Structure formats: structure tokens, C-alpha cells
CSV table of C-alpha atoms (C1' of nucleotides) in Angstrom, one decimal:
chain,number,residue,atom,x,y,z
T,1405,MET,CA,111.5,115.7,50.9
T,1406,VAL,CA,108.0,114.4,50.0
T,1407,ARG,CA,108.0,111.4,47.8
T,1408,PHE,CA,105.4,110.3,45.3
T,1409,HIS,CA,105.6,107.9,42.5
T,1410,SER,CA,104.6,108.6,38.9
T,1411,ARG,CA,104.7,105.0,37.8
T,1412,SER,CA,103.3,102.8,40.5
T,1413,GLY,CA,102.2,99.4,39.5
T,1414,GLN,CA,100.6,97.8,36.6
T,1415,ASN,CA,96.9,98.2,37.3
T,1416,PHE,CA,97.1,101.8,38.1
T,1417,PHE,CA,94.4,103.0,35.9
T,1418,ARG,CA,91.1,102.6,37.7
T,1419,THR,CA,87.7,103.1,36.3
T,1420,VAL,CA,86.4,106.5,37.4
T,1421,THR,CA,82.9,105.2,38.0
T,1422,PRO,CA,82.6,101.7,39.5
T,1423,VAL,CA,80.1,100.0,37.2
T,1424,THR,CA,79.4,97.2,39.6
T,1425,GLU,CA,77.1,99.4,41.8
T,1426,LYS,CA,73.6,99.8,40.7
T,1427,ARG,CA,73.1,102.8,38.4
T,1428,ARG,CA,70.4,105.3,39.0
T,1429,SER,CA,67.7,105.2,36.4
T,1430,LEU,CA,67.6,109.0,36.0
T,1431,PRO,CA,71.1,110.4,36.0
T,1432,LEU,CA,71.2,113.5,38.1
T,1433,LEU,CA,71.5,116.8,36.3
T,1434,GLY,CA,75.1,117.8,35.6
T,1435,GLU,CA,76.3,114.3,36.4
T,1436,PRO,CA,78.5,112.8,33.7
T,1437,PRO,CA,76.8,109.9,32.0
T,1438,VAL,CA,78.0,106.6,33.3
T,1439,GLU,CA,80.8,105.1,31.2
T,1440,ARG,CA,79.8,101.9,29.4
T,1441,ARG,CA,81.7,98.8,30.4
T,1442,ASP,CA,83.3,98.3,27.0
T,1443,ALA,CA,84.3,102.0,26.9
T,1444,ALA,CA,85.9,101.7,30.3
T,1445,ARG,CA,87.8,98.6,29.4
T,1446,ASN,CA,89.1,100.2,26.2
T,1447,ARG,CA,90.1,103.4,27.9
T,1448,ILE,CA,92.2,101.5,30.4
T,1449,ALA,CA,93.6,99.3,27.7
T,1450,ILE,CA,94.6,102.3,25.7
T,1451,LEU,CA,96.3,104.0,28.6
T,1452,GLU,CA,98.2,100.9,29.6
T,1453,ALA,CA,99.2,100.3,26.0
T,1454,THR,CA,100.5,103.8,25.7
T,1455,ARG,CA,102.5,103.6,28.9
T,1456,ARG,CA,104.0,100.3,27.7
T,1457,LEU,CA,105.0,101.7,24.4
T,1458,ILE,CA,106.6,104.8,25.9
T,1459,ASP,CA,108.6,102.7,28.4
T,1460,ARG,CA,109.6,100.2,25.7
T,1461,ASP,CA,110.4,102.3,22.7
T,1462,GLY,CA,110.4,105.9,23.8
T,1463,ILE,CA,107.8,108.5,23.3
T,1464,ASP,CA,108.5,109.1,19.6
T,1465,ALA,CA,107.5,105.6,18.8
T,1466,VAL,CA,104.0,106.2,20.2
T,1467,THR,CA,102.0,106.6,17.1
T,1468,MET,CA,98.2,106.5,17.4
T,1469,GLU,CA,98.1,103.5,15.2
T,1470,ALA,CA,100.7,101.7,17.3
T,1471,VAL,CA,98.7,102.5,20.4
T,1472,ALA,CA,95.5,101.2,18.8
T,1473,THR,CA,97.2,98.0,17.8
T,1474,GLU,CA,98.9,97.4,21.1
T,1475,ALA,CA,95.6,98.0,22.9
T,1476,ASN,CA,93.7,95.7,20.5
T,1477,VAL,CA,91.4,98.5,19.6
T,1478,GLY,CA,90.5,100.5,16.5
T,1479,LYS,CA,92.2,103.8,15.7
T,1480,GLY,CA,88.9,105.6,15.8
T,1481,THR,CA,88.4,104.4,19.4
T,1482,VAL,CA,91.6,105.9,20.5
T,1483,PHE,CA,90.7,109.3,19.0
T,1484,ARG,CA,87.2,109.2,20.4
T,1485,ARG,CA,88.4,108.7,23.9
T,1486,PHE,CA,91.3,111.1,23.9
T,1487,GLU,CA,90.5,113.6,21.2
T,1488,SER,CA,94.1,113.7,19.9
T,1489,ARG,CA,97.6,112.5,20.5
T,1490,GLN,CA,98.0,115.5,22.7
T,1491,GLY,CA,95.0,114.6,24.7
T,1492,LEU,CA,96.2,111.1,25.2
T,1493,MET,CA,99.5,112.3,26.5
T,1494,ALA,CA,97.7,114.8,28.8
T,1495,ALA,CA,95.6,111.9,30.2
T,1496,LEU,CA,98.7,110.0,31.0
T,1497,LEU,CA,100.3,113.0,32.6
T,1498,ASP,CA,97.2,113.5,34.8
T,1499,HIS,CA,98.1,110.5,36.7
T,1500,SER,CA,101.4,111.8,38.2
T,1501,GLU,CA,100.1,115.3,38.4
T,1502,MET,CA,97.2,114.2,40.5
T,1503,ALA,CA,99.6,112.5,42.9
T,1504,TRP,CA,101.6,115.6,43.1
T,1505,GLN,CA,98.6,117.8,43.7
T,1506,GLY,CA,97.6,115.5,46.5
T,1507,ALA,CA,100.9,115.9,48.2
T,1508,VAL,CA,100.6,119.7,47.9
T,1509,LEU,CA,97.1,119.9,49.1
T,1510,PHE,CA,96.9,117.2,51.7
T,1511,GLY,CA,100.4,115.9,52.3
T,1512,PRO,CA,102.7,116.5,55.3
T,1513,PRO,CA,104.7,119.7,55.8
T,1514,PRO,CA,106.8,121.4,54.6
T,1515,LEU,CA,104.9,121.0,51.3
T,1516,GLY,CA,101.4,120.3,52.6
T,1517,PRO,CA,99.2,122.6,54.7
T,1518,ASP,CA,100.0,123.2,58.4
T,1519,GLY,CA,103.3,124.6,57.5
T,1520,ASP,CA,104.8,128.1,57.5
T,1521,PRO,CA,103.7,129.7,54.1
T,1522,LEU,CA,107.2,130.7,53.2
T,1523,GLU,CA,108.5,127.3,54.0
T,1524,ARG,CA,105.7,125.8,51.9
T,1525,LEU,CA,106.6,128.1,49.0
T,1526,LEU,CA,110.3,127.2,49.2
T,1527,ALA,CA,109.4,123.5,49.3
T,1528,PHE,CA,107.1,124.0,46.4
T,1529,GLY,CA,109.6,124.9,43.8
T,1530,PRO,CA,112.0,121.9,44.1
T,1531,SER,CA,109.0,119.6,44.3
T,1532,ARG,CA,107.5,121.1,41.2
T,1533,LEU,CA,110.8,120.9,39.4
T,1534,GLU,CA,111.2,117.3,40.2
T,1535,THR,CA,107.8,116.3,38.8
T,1536,THR,CA,108.3,118.5,35.7
T,1537,LEU,CA,111.7,117.1,34.9
T,1538,SER,CA,110.6,113.5,35.3
T,1539,ASN,CA,107.8,114.2,32.8
T,1540,LEU,CA,109.5,116.5,30.4
T,1541,ASP,CA,108.7,114.4,27.3
T,1542,LEU,CA,105.1,113.8,28.3
T,1543,ILE,CA,104.6,117.5,29.1
T,1544,ARG,CA,106.1,118.6,25.8
T,1545,HIS,CA,103.9,116.2,23.8
T,1546,ALA,CA,100.9,117.1,25.9
T,1547,THR,CA,101.2,120.8,25.2
T,1548,ALA,CA,102.8,121.1,21.8
T,1549,GLY,CA,100.8,121.8,18.7
T,1550,ARG,CA,97.4,123.5,18.3
T,1551,GLY,CA,97.4,126.6,20.4
T,1552,GLY,CA,99.1,124.9,23.3
T,1553,ARG,CA,96.1,124.3,25.5
T,1554,SER,CA,96.1,125.8,29.0
T,1555,ARG,CA,97.6,123.0,31.0
T,1556,PRO,CA,95.6,122.4,34.1
T,1557,PRO,CA,98.7,121.6,36.3
T,1558,TYR,CA,100.2,125.0,35.3
T,1559,VAL,CA,97.1,126.8,36.3
T,1560,PHE,CA,96.9,124.9,39.6
T,1561,ALA,CA,100.5,125.7,40.4
T,1562,VAL,CA,100.1,129.4,39.7
T,1563,MET,CA,97.0,129.6,41.8
T,1564,HIS,CA,98.7,127.8,44.6
T,1565,VAL,CA,101.7,130.1,44.6
T,1566,ARG,CA,99.4,133.1,44.4
T,1567,HIS,CA,97.7,131.8,47.5
T,1568,LEU,CA,100.9,131.3,49.4
T,1569,LEU,CA,102.2,134.7,48.4
T,1570,GLN,CA,99.0,136.2,49.9
T,1571,GLU,CA,99.5,134.3,53.1
T,1572,ILE,CA,103.1,135.4,53.3
T,1573,GLY,CA,101.8,138.9,53.1
T,1574,VAL,CA,103.5,139.9,49.8
T,1575,ARG,CA,102.0,142.9,48.2
T,1576,GLY,CA,101.7,143.7,44.6
T,1577,ASP,CA,100.1,142.1,41.5
T,1578,LEU,CA,100.0,138.6,43.0
T,1579,PRO,CA,98.7,136.7,40.0
T,1580,LEU,CA,101.5,138.2,37.9
T,1581,LEU,CA,104.1,137.6,40.6
T,1582,ALA,CA,103.0,134.0,40.9
T,1583,THR,CA,103.3,133.6,37.2
T,1584,ALA,CA,106.8,135.0,37.3
T,1585,ILE,CA,107.8,132.6,40.0
T,1586,MET,CA,106.6,129.6,38.1
T,1587,ALA,CA,107.7,130.8,34.7
T,1588,PRO,CA,111.3,129.4,35.0
T,1589,PHE,CA,109.8,126.0,35.2
T,1590,GLU,CA,108.3,126.2,31.7
T,1591,VAL,CA,109.3,123.2,29.5
T,1592,HIS,CA,111.1,125.1,26.9
T,1593,ILE,CA,113.3,126.8,29.5
T,1594,LEU,CA,114.1,123.7,31.4
T,1595,GLU,CA,115.0,121.8,28.3
T,1596,GLN,CA,117.3,124.6,27.2
T,1597,GLN,CA,119.0,124.6,30.6
T,1598,THR,CA,119.3,120.9,31.2
T,1599,ARG,CA,119.9,119.6,27.7
T,1600,VAL,CA,121.8,122.5,26.2
T,1601,ASP,CA,123.4,124.6,28.9
T,1602,GLY,CA,124.1,121.7,31.2
T,1603,VAL,CA,122.7,123.4,34.2
T,1604,THR,CA,122.3,121.0,37.1
T,1605,THR,CA,119.0,120.5,39.0
T,1606,ALA,CA,120.7,121.6,42.2
T,1607,ARG,CA,121.7,124.9,40.6
T,1608,ILE,CA,118.2,125.5,39.2
T,1609,ASN,CA,116.8,124.9,42.6
T,1610,ALA,CA,119.3,127.3,44.2
T,1611,GLY,CA,118.6,129.9,41.6
T,1612,TRP,CA,114.9,129.5,42.1
T,1613,THR,CA,115.2,129.8,45.8
T,1614,ASP,CA,117.2,133.0,45.4
T,1615,LEU,CA,114.6,134.3,43.0
T,1616,VAL,CA,111.8,133.7,45.5
T,1617,ARG,CA,113.7,135.3,48.3
T,1618,ARG,CA,114.3,138.4,46.3
T,1619,ILE,CA,110.7,138.6,45.3
T,1620,VAL,CA,109.3,138.0,48.7
T,1621,ARG,CA,111.6,140.1,50.9
T,1622,ASP,CA,110.2,143.5,52.0
R,791,MET,CA,109.6,154.4,22.7
R,792,VAL,CA,111.9,153.0,20.1
R,793,ARG,CA,110.1,152.1,16.9
R,794,PHE,CA,110.9,149.5,14.3
R,795,HIS,CA,108.9,147.9,11.7
R,796,SER,CA,108.5,144.2,11.2
R,797,ARG,CA,106.8,144.4,7.8
R,798,SER,CA,108.4,147.1,5.8
R,799,GLY,CA,107.7,147.0,2.1
R,800,GLN,CA,107.3,144.3,-0.5
R,801,ASN,CA,110.9,143.7,-1.6
R,802,PHE,CA,112.2,143.3,1.9
R,803,PHE,CA,114.0,140.0,1.3
R,804,ARG,CA,117.4,140.7,-0.2
R,805,THR,CA,119.9,138.3,-1.5
R,806,VAL,CA,122.6,137.7,1.1
R,807,THR,CA,125.3,137.6,-1.5
R,808,PRO,CA,124.9,140.0,-4.5
R,809,VAL,CA,125.6,137.8,-7.4
R,810,THR,CA,126.3,140.6,-9.8
R,811,GLU,CA,129.8,141.2,-8.5
R,812,LYS,CA,132.5,139.0,-9.8
R,813,ARG,CA,132.9,135.8,-7.7
R,814,ARG,CA,136.3,134.8,-6.4
R,815,SER,CA,137.5,131.7,-8.1
R,816,LEU,CA,138.7,130.1,-4.9
R,817,PRO,CA,136.2,130.7,-2.1
R,818,LEU,CA,137.9,131.7,1.1
R,819,LEU,CA,138.0,129.1,3.8
R,820,GLY,CA,135.1,129.2,6.1
R,821,GLU,CA,133.1,131.3,3.7
R,822,PRO,CA,129.7,129.9,2.9
R,823,PRO,CA,129.5,128.8,-0.7
R,824,VAL,CA,127.9,131.4,-3.0
R,825,GLU,CA,124.2,130.9,-3.5
R,826,ARG,CA,123.3,130.0,-7.0
R,827,ARG,CA,121.1,132.5,-8.7
R,828,ASP,CA,118.1,130.2,-9.1
R,829,ALA,CA,118.4,129.2,-5.5
R,830,ALA,CA,118.4,132.8,-4.3
R,831,ARG,CA,115.4,133.7,-6.5
R,832,ASN,CA,113.5,130.7,-5.1
R,833,ARG,CA,114.4,131.5,-1.5
R,834,ILE,CA,113.0,135.0,-1.9
R,835,ALA,CA,110.0,133.8,-3.8
R,836,ILE,CA,109.2,131.3,-1.0
R,837,LEU,CA,109.6,133.8,1.8
R,838,GLU,CA,107.4,136.4,0.0
R,839,ALA,CA,104.8,133.7,-0.8
R,840,THR,CA,104.7,132.6,2.8
R,841,ARG,CA,104.3,136.2,4.1
R,842,ARG,CA,101.5,136.7,1.5
R,843,LEU,CA,99.7,133.5,2.6
R,844,ILE,CA,99.9,134.4,6.3
R,845,ASP,CA,98.6,137.9,5.7
R,846,ARG,CA,95.8,136.7,3.5
R,847,ASP,CA,94.5,133.5,5.1
R,848,GLY,CA,96.1,133.3,8.5
R,849,ILE,CA,99.0,131.1,9.6
R,850,ASP,CA,97.0,127.9,9.7
R,851,ALA,CA,96.4,128.1,6.0
R,852,VAL,CA,100.1,128.0,5.4
R,853,THR,CA,100.7,124.4,4.3
R,854,MET,CA,104.0,123.6,2.7
R,855,GLU,CA,102.2,122.6,-0.5
R,856,ALA,CA,100.4,125.9,-0.6
R,857,VAL,CA,103.6,127.8,-0.1
R,858,ALA,CA,105.2,125.9,-2.9
R,859,THR,CA,102.3,126.5,-5.3
R,860,GLU,CA,102.1,130.2,-4.4
R,861,ALA,CA,105.9,130.6,-4.9
R,862,ASN,CA,105.8,128.6,-8.2
R,863,VAL,CA,108.2,126.1,-6.9
R,864,GLY,CA,108.2,122.4,-6.1
R,865,LYS,CA,107.5,121.2,-2.6
R,866,GLY,CA,110.9,119.6,-2.4
R,867,THR,CA,112.5,123.0,-3.0
R,868,VAL,CA,110.7,124.5,0.0
R,869,PHE,CA,111.9,121.8,2.2
R,870,ARG,CA,115.5,121.9,0.9
R,871,ARG,CA,115.8,125.6,1.6
R,872,PHE,CA,114.1,125.7,5.0
R,873,GLU,CA,114.4,122.2,6.4
R,874,SER,CA,110.9,122.1,7.8
R,875,ARG,CA,107.7,124.1,8.3
R,876,GLN,CA,109.3,125.2,11.6
R,877,GLY,CA,112.4,126.3,9.8
R,878,LEU,CA,110.4,128.3,7.3
R,879,MET,CA,108.6,130.1,10.1
R,880,ALA,CA,111.8,130.7,11.9
R,881,ALA,CA,113.3,132.3,8.8
R,882,LEU,CA,110.4,134.6,8.5
R,883,LEU,CA,110.7,135.5,12.2
R,884,ASP,CA,114.3,136.3,11.8
R,885,HIS,CA,113.4,139.4,9.8
R,886,SER,CA,111.7,141.3,12.6
R,887,GLU,CA,114.0,139.8,15.3
R,888,MET,CA,117.0,141.2,13.5
R,889,ALA,CA,115.5,144.6,13.4
R,890,TRP,CA,114.8,144.4,17.1
R,891,GLN,CA,118.3,143.2,17.9
R,892,GLY,CA,119.6,146.1,16.0
R,893,ALA,CA,117.6,148.5,18.1
R,894,VAL,CA,118.9,146.9,21.2
R,895,LEU,CA,122.5,146.8,20.2
R,896,PHE,CA,122.9,150.0,18.2
R,897,GLY,CA,119.8,152.1,18.7
R,898,PRO,CA,119.3,155.2,20.7
R,899,PRO,CA,118.7,155.2,24.5
R,900,PRO,CA,117.0,154.2,26.6
R,901,LEU,CA,117.1,150.8,24.8
R,902,GLY,CA,120.4,151.1,23.0
R,903,PRO,CA,123.9,151.5,24.5
R,904,ASP,CA,125.0,154.8,26.1
R,905,GLY,CA,122.2,154.6,28.6
R,906,ASP,CA,122.0,153.8,32.3
R,907,PRO,CA,122.0,150.0,32.6
R,908,LEU,CA,119.0,149.9,34.8
R,909,GLU,CA,117.1,152.2,32.4
R,910,ARG,CA,118.1,150.0,29.6
R,911,LEU,CA,116.9,146.9,31.4
R,912,LEU,CA,113.6,148.5,32.2
R,913,ALA,CA,113.2,149.6,28.6
R,914,PHE,CA,114.1,146.1,27.4
R,915,GLY,CA,111.1,144.3,28.8
R,916,PRO,CA,108.3,146.3,27.2
R,917,SER,CA,110.3,146.4,24.0
R,918,ARG,CA,110.7,142.6,24.0
R,919,LEU,CA,107.1,142.1,25.0
R,920,GLU,CA,105.9,144.2,22.0
R,921,THR,CA,107.9,142.2,19.5
R,922,THR,CA,106.9,138.9,21.0
R,923,LEU,CA,103.2,139.8,21.1
R,924,SER,CA,103.2,141.0,17.5
R,925,ASN,CA,104.8,137.7,16.4
R,926,LEU,CA,103.0,135.2,18.7
R,927,ASP,CA,101.7,133.0,15.9
R,928,LEU,CA,105.0,133.0,14.1
R,929,ILE,CA,106.9,132.2,17.3
R,930,ARG,CA,104.6,129.4,18.3
R,931,HIS,CA,104.9,127.8,14.9
R,932,ALA,CA,108.6,128.3,14.8
R,933,THR,CA,109.2,126.6,18.1
R,934,ALA,CA,106.5,124.0,18.3
R,935,GLY,CA,107.1,120.4,17.6
R,936,ARG,CA,110.4,118.4,17.5
R,937,GLY,CA,112.2,119.1,20.7
R,938,GLY,CA,111.5,122.9,20.5
R,939,ARG,CA,114.8,124.1,19.1
R,940,SER,CA,116.7,126.6,21.1
R,941,ARG,CA,115.4,129.8,19.7
R,942,PRO,CA,118.2,132.2,18.9
R,943,PRO,CA,116.3,135.4,19.9
R,944,TYR,CA,115.6,133.8,23.3
R,945,VAL,CA,119.3,133.1,23.8
R,946,PHE,CA,120.2,136.6,22.7
R,947,ALA,CA,117.7,138.2,25.1
R,948,VAL,CA,118.9,136.2,28.1
R,949,MET,CA,122.5,137.0,27.3
R,950,HIS,CA,121.8,140.6,27.0
R,951,VAL,CA,119.9,140.8,30.3
R,952,ARG,CA,122.7,138.9,31.9
R,953,HIS,CA,125.1,141.5,30.7
R,954,LEU,CA,122.9,144.4,31.9
R,955,LEU,CA,122.5,142.7,35.3
R,956,GLN,CA,126.2,142.5,35.6
R,957,GLU,CA,126.6,146.2,34.7
R,958,ILE,CA,124.0,147.1,37.2
R,959,GLY,CA,126.0,145.3,39.8
R,960,VAL,CA,123.6,142.6,40.7
R,961,ARG,CA,125.2,139.7,42.5
R,962,GLY,CA,124.1,136.1,42.3
R,963,ASP,CA,123.7,133.4,39.6
R,964,LEU,CA,123.4,135.9,36.8
R,965,PRO,CA,122.5,133.5,34.0
R,966,LEU,CA,119.7,132.0,36.1
R,967,LEU,CA,118.4,135.4,37.2
R,968,ALA,CA,118.4,136.6,33.6
R,969,THR,CA,116.5,133.5,32.6
R,970,ALA,CA,114.0,134.2,35.4
R,971,ILE,CA,113.5,137.7,34.2
R,972,MET,CA,112.8,136.7,30.6
R,973,ALA,CA,110.8,133.6,31.5
R,974,PRO,CA,107.4,135.5,31.9
R,975,PHE,CA,107.7,136.3,28.2
R,976,GLU,CA,107.5,132.7,27.1
R,977,VAL,CA,104.9,132.2,24.4
R,978,HIS,CA,102.8,129.7,26.4
R,979,ILE,CA,102.6,132.1,29.3
R,980,LEU,CA,101.8,135.1,27.3
R,981,GLU,CA,99.1,133.3,25.4
R,982,GLN,CA,97.5,132.1,28.6
R,983,GLN,CA,97.6,135.6,30.0
R,984,THR,CA,96.4,137.5,26.9
R,985,ARG,CA,94.0,135.0,25.3
R,986,VAL,CA,92.6,133.3,28.4
R,987,ASP,CA,93.0,135.5,31.5
R,988,GLY,CA,92.5,138.7,29.6
R,989,VAL,CA,95.5,140.4,31.1
R,990,THR,CA,96.3,143.7,29.4
R,991,THR,CA,99.7,144.5,27.9
R,992,ALA,CA,100.0,147.4,30.3
R,993,ARG,CA,99.5,145.2,33.3
R,994,ILE,CA,102.0,142.7,32.1
R,995,ASN,CA,104.5,145.5,31.7
R,996,ALA,CA,103.8,146.9,35.1
R,997,GLY,CA,104.1,143.5,36.6
R,998,TRP,CA,107.4,142.8,34.8
R,999,THR,CA,108.8,146.2,35.9
R,1000,ASP,CA,107.9,145.4,39.5
R,1001,LEU,CA,109.5,142.0,39.2
R,1002,VAL,CA,112.8,143.5,37.9
R,1003,ARG,CA,112.8,146.0,40.7
R,1004,ARG,CA,112.4,143.3,43.3
R,1005,ILE,CA,115.2,141.3,41.8
R,1006,VAL,CA,117.6,144.1,41.3
R,1007,ARG,CA,117.3,146.1,44.5
R,1008,ASP,CA,119.9,145.4,47.1
G,94,DG,C1',64.4,89.1,23.9
G,95,DC,C1',64.0,94.0,22.1
G,96,DC,C1',65.7,98.4,20.9
G,97,DA,C1',67.7,102.9,21.2
G,98,DA,C1',71.8,104.8,22.3
G,99,DA,C1',76.5,104.4,22.6
G,100,DA,C1',80.8,102.7,21.1
G,101,DC,C1',83.5,100.4,17.7
G,102,DG,C1',87.0,100.3,13.9
G,103,DG,C1',88.9,100.5,9.6
G,104,DA,C1',88.8,103.0,5.2
G,105,DC,C1',89.8,107.5,3.9
G,106,DC,C1',91.8,112.3,3.9
G,107,DA,C1',95.3,116.1,4.7
G,108,DT,C1',99.7,117.5,5.4
G,109,DG,C1',104.6,117.3,6.9
G,110,DG,C1',108.6,115.3,5.1
G,111,DT,C1',111.8,112.2,1.9
G,112,DC,C1',113.9,110.7,-2.4
G,113,DC,C1',115.9,110.6,-6.7
G,114,DG,C1',116.0,111.2,-11.8
G,115,DA,C1',115.7,115.4,-14.7
G,116,DT,C1',117.2,120.1,-15.2
G,117,DT,C1',119.8,124.3,-14.5
G,118,DT,C1',123.8,126.9,-13.4
G,119,DC,C1',128.3,128.5,-14.1
G,120,DA,C1',133.6,128.1,-14.0
G,121,DT,C1',136.5,126.4,-17.3
G,122,DT,C1',138.2,125.4,-21.8
G,123,DC,C1',138.9,126.3,-26.4
W,1125,DG,C1',131.7,133.8,-26.5
W,1126,DA,C1',130.1,129.1,-27.4
W,1127,DA,C1',130.7,124.4,-25.8
W,1128,DT,C1',131.3,121.4,-21.8
W,1129,DG,C1',130.5,118.9,-17.7
W,1130,DA,C1',130.3,118.5,-12.8
W,1131,DA,C1',127.9,120.1,-9.0
W,1132,DA,C1',124.0,122.1,-7.3
W,1133,DT,C1',119.2,122.6,-7.6
W,1134,DC,C1',114.6,121.4,-8.9
W,1135,DG,C1',110.2,119.2,-8.3
W,1136,DG,C1',106.7,115.9,-8.1
W,1137,DA,C1',105.8,111.1,-6.8
W,1138,DC,C1',105.8,108.7,-2.6
W,1139,DC,C1',105.6,107.7,2.4
W,1140,DA,C1',104.1,108.1,7.4
W,1141,DT,C1',101.1,109.7,10.6
W,1142,DG,C1',97.5,112.6,12.8
W,1143,DG,C1',92.8,113.0,12.4
W,1144,DT,C1',87.8,112.2,10.4
W,1145,DC,C1',83.7,109.6,9.0
W,1146,DC,C1',80.1,106.5,8.9
W,1147,DG,C1',78.2,101.8,8.5
W,1148,DT,C1',78.4,98.0,11.9
W,1149,DT,C1',78.4,96.0,16.5
W,1150,DT,C1',77.8,96.0,21.4
W,1151,DT,C1',75.6,97.3,25.6
W,1152,DG,C1',72.2,97.3,29.0
W,1153,DG,C1',67.5,99.1,30.7
W,1154,DC,C1',63.0,97.6,29.8
DNA sequence: GCCAAAACGGACCATGGTCCGATTTCATTC
DNA sequence: GAATGAAATCGGACCATGGTCCGTTTTGGC
């Protein structure tokens, strides 16, 4: 099974744009404006502070004010950088999601490319389930509230599955089938199953594999 | 197609316990305590006020304070009766959900009993989709926030599907298969499909039917 | 060193939710 | 059928937290 870590070290938030290199006088069109140094410093401080708070006191203790204080920053700054509490959580999530996407897109088989499509698909589920479960709280807080923004990881996963289905040669409404395949991994459902019904991870995986086999067979 | 109305008339909230009839001196064990008359009056007033506010100004305008004012009641009362904003929405939802459950359990075929199990299952999806879509806002606001309580309608739907699968003679992990079949009707997913991807209801239904056929065939 | 643009940060607002003294209800008693 | 009192209910003041606003400070190209 492919491994990837969601919480690596301490300095795991890197500036997106290294500010040490000389900046172009005229920013190219469509290029995001370079992040000012204080802004970058604060962004990182905020993310690290949030991570620290979650690890120490649980996600419910993460109030925006607490984050601001812990990061030695004003409340307004937190909101300017991350829009909302939801946005802050999403930013934190991005980190492990990116790692996972990397494994899917560029990692070794069976998950990564160069593998049999069906094998890839069957490896995809457990892998996705693992990341999802280990980030349940974060995902819930990153999607709850206001219209439940379309979560990029979800979109990515569905597109990827759709692609695999196509390679496998499945026929039908692929986007919808892909959605159906990923649907059992929705937060609400997983929470119900794991926290209420006491379904084990192994069983969820087995069930999912069975589901895929039923959908794919011709 | 079976029809049922979610918003019938004006006086559609009835007291659970008619208080006109003489009350037993000693309440039977396990029987819920009789609702005091003022309590009943207020409960109904609150529900009707909420409905009115939603219809008039949209669900986002429904603040607990606004509800209290509209119902001529104190804010504390609203919270005592419905626990939370979420609870209030859930109570409102219950109304149309009950009607739907009635249609499923006691209505005419193909949805109700006395039908071929597979027919029932295939009728179940579109029916469920219809109720869900016409209550999207309510459902979202009734489940969002705090740990996303296990929504009774969801539990009911899954159990029912599980039962139908059994009657059809499908073999495998029925609870999980049932969950998988209902999963594409999760709020988040439907919102993404209808509001972002522009998928039509007809297409969702077609896709769902296809899904069920793939799962059920042996 | 200058200056415009960007970022900062804390006071302020809105709303969900809690609390507790005042009020209402209703079975019992006379 | 009026008085009584305990239990339930009421309701608004109060609190916590997400989110906004805008005057002040910092940044970094010139």
C-alpha cells in the first residue's frame, strides 16, 4: 500500500513564491501578484498555529480568535488570508490532499500510472478512504456551512475515477457512475458508519470493492 | 407517479395530543408527558412562523430571533422547544418526510407494498430524489454543523432499500450495498450536480436506475 | 529617503445559544 | 367552582464566536 504522511515535520508550510529571488518589475499577465514578506510570514504562522491548536485541544477549540492569538496576529489578518473558518480548514486540508493527489498521479503502481486501470481503480478506493478517514474532522469543518463549497479533492477524485472507468472500457454515463462510486465516501456517510453503526474500515473497503466489481463487470 | 404534498394548507401543524380530552391522572409508564396547552400553542406558532419566513424571505433570513418575533414568543422558548436552529429545521422537514414515508410504506404500487420488489426499488429512487431536491435547503440546514446528526430519513431510506434488496434476492453485504445505492442522493452531491455541473433531474434518475441495475443483476 | 500599495489588527456587529427569575398552567383540595 | 401551589414554561438579558470595517503601519520599488 502506498504511504504518505499528512503531518510531516514542523516546517511543512513553505512559501509558495520564494521571495529571495529577484522579482520581475512588470508582473506577467495572469500571474498572481507576489506575496509580500510580512504576508507570507503571517500566513505560515497562522497555519502552524492552527495545526498546533488542533493537535493540542481538538478541532472545536480552534476559534478564529484563538488562532489569531496563537499566531501573534490580528483577527482581521486571519480572515483576510483565509476568508473564513471554513477556508482556513480547507487550506490545512490541502496539504495532505496534495500529497495524496501526488501519489495518485505520479506514484508507483498499483495506485499511480503504469498500472492496469482496474487495479488502479481498486487501489484507489482504500487509499481514498484512508485519507478521508484520517481527516474527517478537517473535512467536515472545511465543507460545513454556507452552501458547502465544491471541495476540490472531491472533484479531482470523481474526474480520476471517470478517467479510469473510461480506460477500463466501461460504458454508460461515466460522470454519474464515477460519482456513484465515490459517493459512499462522503463525510456524512462515513461518520454514520464508523461512529454510529460501528462498521470497520475493512468492511467498508470490502463493500466498496464489491460495489466497483458489480458496476464494472460486463 | 405517486404524489404527495409537502406544503398542504395553513393549519397543517396539529397538536400531537388533543388536550380537550380528559387527561389520565396517572400517566402510563413510558408515555410522554402531556404537552401543556401554552407549550403546544407556541410550538405550532413557531413552526408556522418559520414556514412563513422561509417562504417569504428565503431560508437565510430565518434567524432564531426573527422566528421568535414572528411567532410572538421569546427567543428562549424557540430554543427550548427545538434545541437549536438545526433542530427547528429538522422539525419542519419531518412534515414532508413523514408524508413520503407514508407513501413508501402504505401507498399504492409501484412505490408502496404489493409490488414487485425490483419495481419498488426502481420507483424508490426517483421518488426519493424528488423529495430531497424539493427540500435541499431545509435538509442542508437541518444537517449542517455540529457533527451532522444522523438524519432519520436517511436511516429509514437505507433500511428500506436493504429490505428490498433482500426481497429481490441480492447477495452480499446488504447494508453496505443499500448505503451505496442511496449515497448519490446525499445533499452535497446533489448540490454539486444540480447547481454546479448542471446535471438534469432526468439524467440523475437515469444514471441511478443504471446503477441499481448493475448492482442488482446476477 | 519617499510614497503608493498592501497588509495589519482591534473595535464593532450579527446571530446562535444559555440562564434564571417571573409567569402560567392545571391537578388537587376544599 | 374558587383557591392553592408545585411543576412546567416563558422570555429577555447575556455570552461566545464568526465575520466586517477602516484608520494605522509596514513594505519595497524608485
